């Protein structure tokens, strides 16, 4: 898995997220799993997920490929 969600250090701290940890990102349309990358280059209150990962759902429909399109 290469895809990562970039998150501000303050936001990660509040959520108990460590750099490199797998996190669940969800909306009312879907769920994807991504590796967290903590960086001060992302504004607090915002996350970034690059587009380009292949959709790879598991048996429960959770995308394990990190594709952000599942969230839209």
PDB file of C-alpha atoms in Angstrom:
ATOM      1  CA  UNK A   1       0.000   0.000   0.000  1.00  0.00           C
ATOM      2  CA  UNK A   2       1.611   3.281  -1.159  1.00  0.00           C
ATOM      3  CA  UNK A   3      -1.279   5.654  -0.673  1.00  0.00           C
ATOM      4  CA  UNK A   4      -1.171   7.861   2.413  1.00  0.00           C
ATOM      5  CA  UNK A   5      -3.371  10.465   4.050  1.00  0.00           C
ATOM      6  CA  UNK A   6      -1.480  13.592   5.060  1.00  0.00           C
ATOM      7  CA  UNK A   7      -2.577  15.090   8.360  1.00  0.00           C
ATOM      8  CA  UNK A   8      -1.395  18.028  10.460  1.00  0.00           C
ATOM      9  CA  UNK A   9       0.503  17.113  13.675  1.00  0.00           C
ATOM     10  CA  UNK A  10      -2.057  18.874  15.925  1.00  0.00           C
ATOM     11  CA  UNK A  11      -4.961  17.004  14.301  1.00  0.00           C
ATOM     12  CA  UNK A  12      -3.091  13.706  14.548  1.00  0.00           C
ATOM     13  CA  UNK A  13      -2.327  14.293  18.228  1.00  0.00           C
ATOM     14  CA  UNK A  14      -5.975  14.981  19.109  1.00  0.00           C
ATOM     15  CA  UNK A  15      -7.001  11.774  17.313  1.00  0.00           C
ATOM     16  CA  UNK A  16      -4.176   9.632  18.704  1.00  0.00           C
ATOM     17  CA  UNK A  17      -2.774   8.961  15.223  1.00  0.00           C
ATOM     18  CA  UNK A  18       0.906   8.035  14.849  1.00  0.00           C
ATOM     19  CA  UNK A  19       2.963   8.532  11.702  1.00  0.00           C
ATOM     20  CA  UNK A  20       2.792   5.372   9.584  1.00  0.00           C
ATOM     21  CA  UNK A  21      -0.315   4.038  11.344  1.00  0.00           C
ATOM     22  CA  UNK A  22      -3.167   2.638   9.261  1.00  0.00           C
ATOM     23  CA  UNK A  23      -6.292   4.766   9.664  1.00  0.00           C
ATOM     24  CA  UNK A  24      -9.887   4.384   8.542  1.00  0.00           C
ATOM     25  CA  UNK A  25     -11.286   7.298   6.525  1.00  0.00           C
ATOM     26  CA  UNK A  26     -15.030   7.283   5.955  1.00  0.00           C
ATOM     27  CA  UNK A  27     -17.998   9.166   4.617  1.00  0.00           C
ATOM     28  CA  UNK A  28     -21.632   8.133   4.278  1.00  0.00           C
ATOM     29  CA  UNK A  29     -20.689   6.695   0.851  1.00  0.00           C
ATOM     30  CA  UNK A  30     -17.737   4.479   1.717  1.00  0.00           C
ATOM     31  CA  UNK A  31     -14.679   3.592   3.751  1.00  0.00           C
ATOM     32  CA  UNK A  32     -11.018   3.436   2.788  1.00  0.00           C
ATOM     33  CA  UNK A  33      -7.904   2.520   4.758  1.00  0.00           C
ATOM     34  CA  UNK A  34      -4.729   4.583   4.418  1.00  0.00           C
ATOM     35  CA  UNK A  35      -1.351   4.981   6.024  1.00  0.00           C
ATOM     36  CA  UNK A  36      -1.126   8.261   8.010  1.00  0.00           C
ATOM     37  CA  UNK A  37       1.678  10.679   7.162  1.00  0.00           C
ATOM     38  CA  UNK A  38       1.964  13.445   9.726  1.00  0.00           C
ATOM     39  CA  UNK A  39       3.251  16.692   8.251  1.00  0.00           C
ATOM     40  CA  UNK A  40       3.265  20.373   9.075  1.00  0.00           C
ATOM     41  CA  UNK A  41       2.774  21.034   5.356  1.00  0.00           C
ATOM     42  CA  UNK A  42      -0.963  20.362   5.786  1.00  0.00           C
ATOM     43  CA  UNK A  43      -3.057  23.084   7.381  1.00  0.00           C
ATOM     44  CA  UNK A  44      -4.780  22.175  10.654  1.00  0.00           C
ATOM     45  CA  UNK A  45      -8.347  20.977  10.068  1.00  0.00           C
ATOM     46  CA  UNK A  46      -7.516  19.679   6.575  1.00  0.00           C
ATOM     47  CA  UNK A  47      -6.274  16.335   5.242  1.00  0.00           C
ATOM     48  CA  UNK A  48      -4.927  15.419   1.812  1.00  0.00           C
ATOM     49  CA  UNK A  49      -5.389  12.138  -0.030  1.00  0.00           C
ATOM     50  CA  UNK A  50      -3.753  11.961  -3.462  1.00  0.00           C
ATOM     51  CA  UNK A  51      -5.782  10.447  -6.291  1.00  0.00           C
ATOM     52  CA  UNK A  52      -4.364   7.474  -8.144  1.00  0.00           C
ATOM     53  CA  UNK A  53      -4.804   4.358  -6.006  1.00  0.00           C
ATOM     54  CA  UNK A  54      -6.677   1.357  -7.362  1.00  0.00           C
ATOM     55  CA  UNK A  55      -9.962   0.461  -5.690  1.00  0.00           C
ATOM     56  CA  UNK A  56      -9.328  -2.729  -3.699  1.00  0.00           C
ATOM     57  CA  UNK A  57     -12.354  -3.673  -1.554  1.00  0.00           C
ATOM     58  CA  UNK A  58     -12.191  -6.412   1.071  1.00  0.00           C
ATOM     59  CA  UNK A  59     -15.071  -8.795   1.840  1.00  0.00           C
ATOM     60  CA  UNK A  60     -16.858  -6.067   3.837  1.00  0.00           C
ATOM     61  CA  UNK A  61     -16.565  -3.475   1.054  1.00  0.00           C
ATOM     62  CA  UNK A  62     -13.826  -1.487   2.824  1.00  0.00           C
ATOM     63  CA  UNK A  63     -11.344  -0.193   0.243  1.00  0.00           C
ATOM     64  CA  UNK A  64      -7.844  -1.355   1.197  1.00  0.00           C
ATOM     65  CA  UNK A  65      -6.213   0.459  -1.740  1.00  0.00           C
ATOM     66  CA  UNK A  66      -6.595   3.999  -0.403  1.00  0.00           C
ATOM     67  CA  UNK A  67      -8.715   5.266  -3.280  1.00  0.00           C
ATOM     68  CA  UNK A  68     -10.393   8.558  -2.215  1.00  0.00           C
ATOM     69  CA  UNK A  69     -13.116   8.221  -4.875  1.00  0.00           C
ATOM     70  CA  UNK A  70     -14.950   5.774  -2.596  1.00  0.00           C
ATOM     71  CA  UNK A  71     -15.606   8.695  -0.228  1.00  0.00           C
ATOM     72  CA  UNK A  72     -17.293  10.996  -2.772  1.00  0.00           C
TER      73      UNK A  72
END
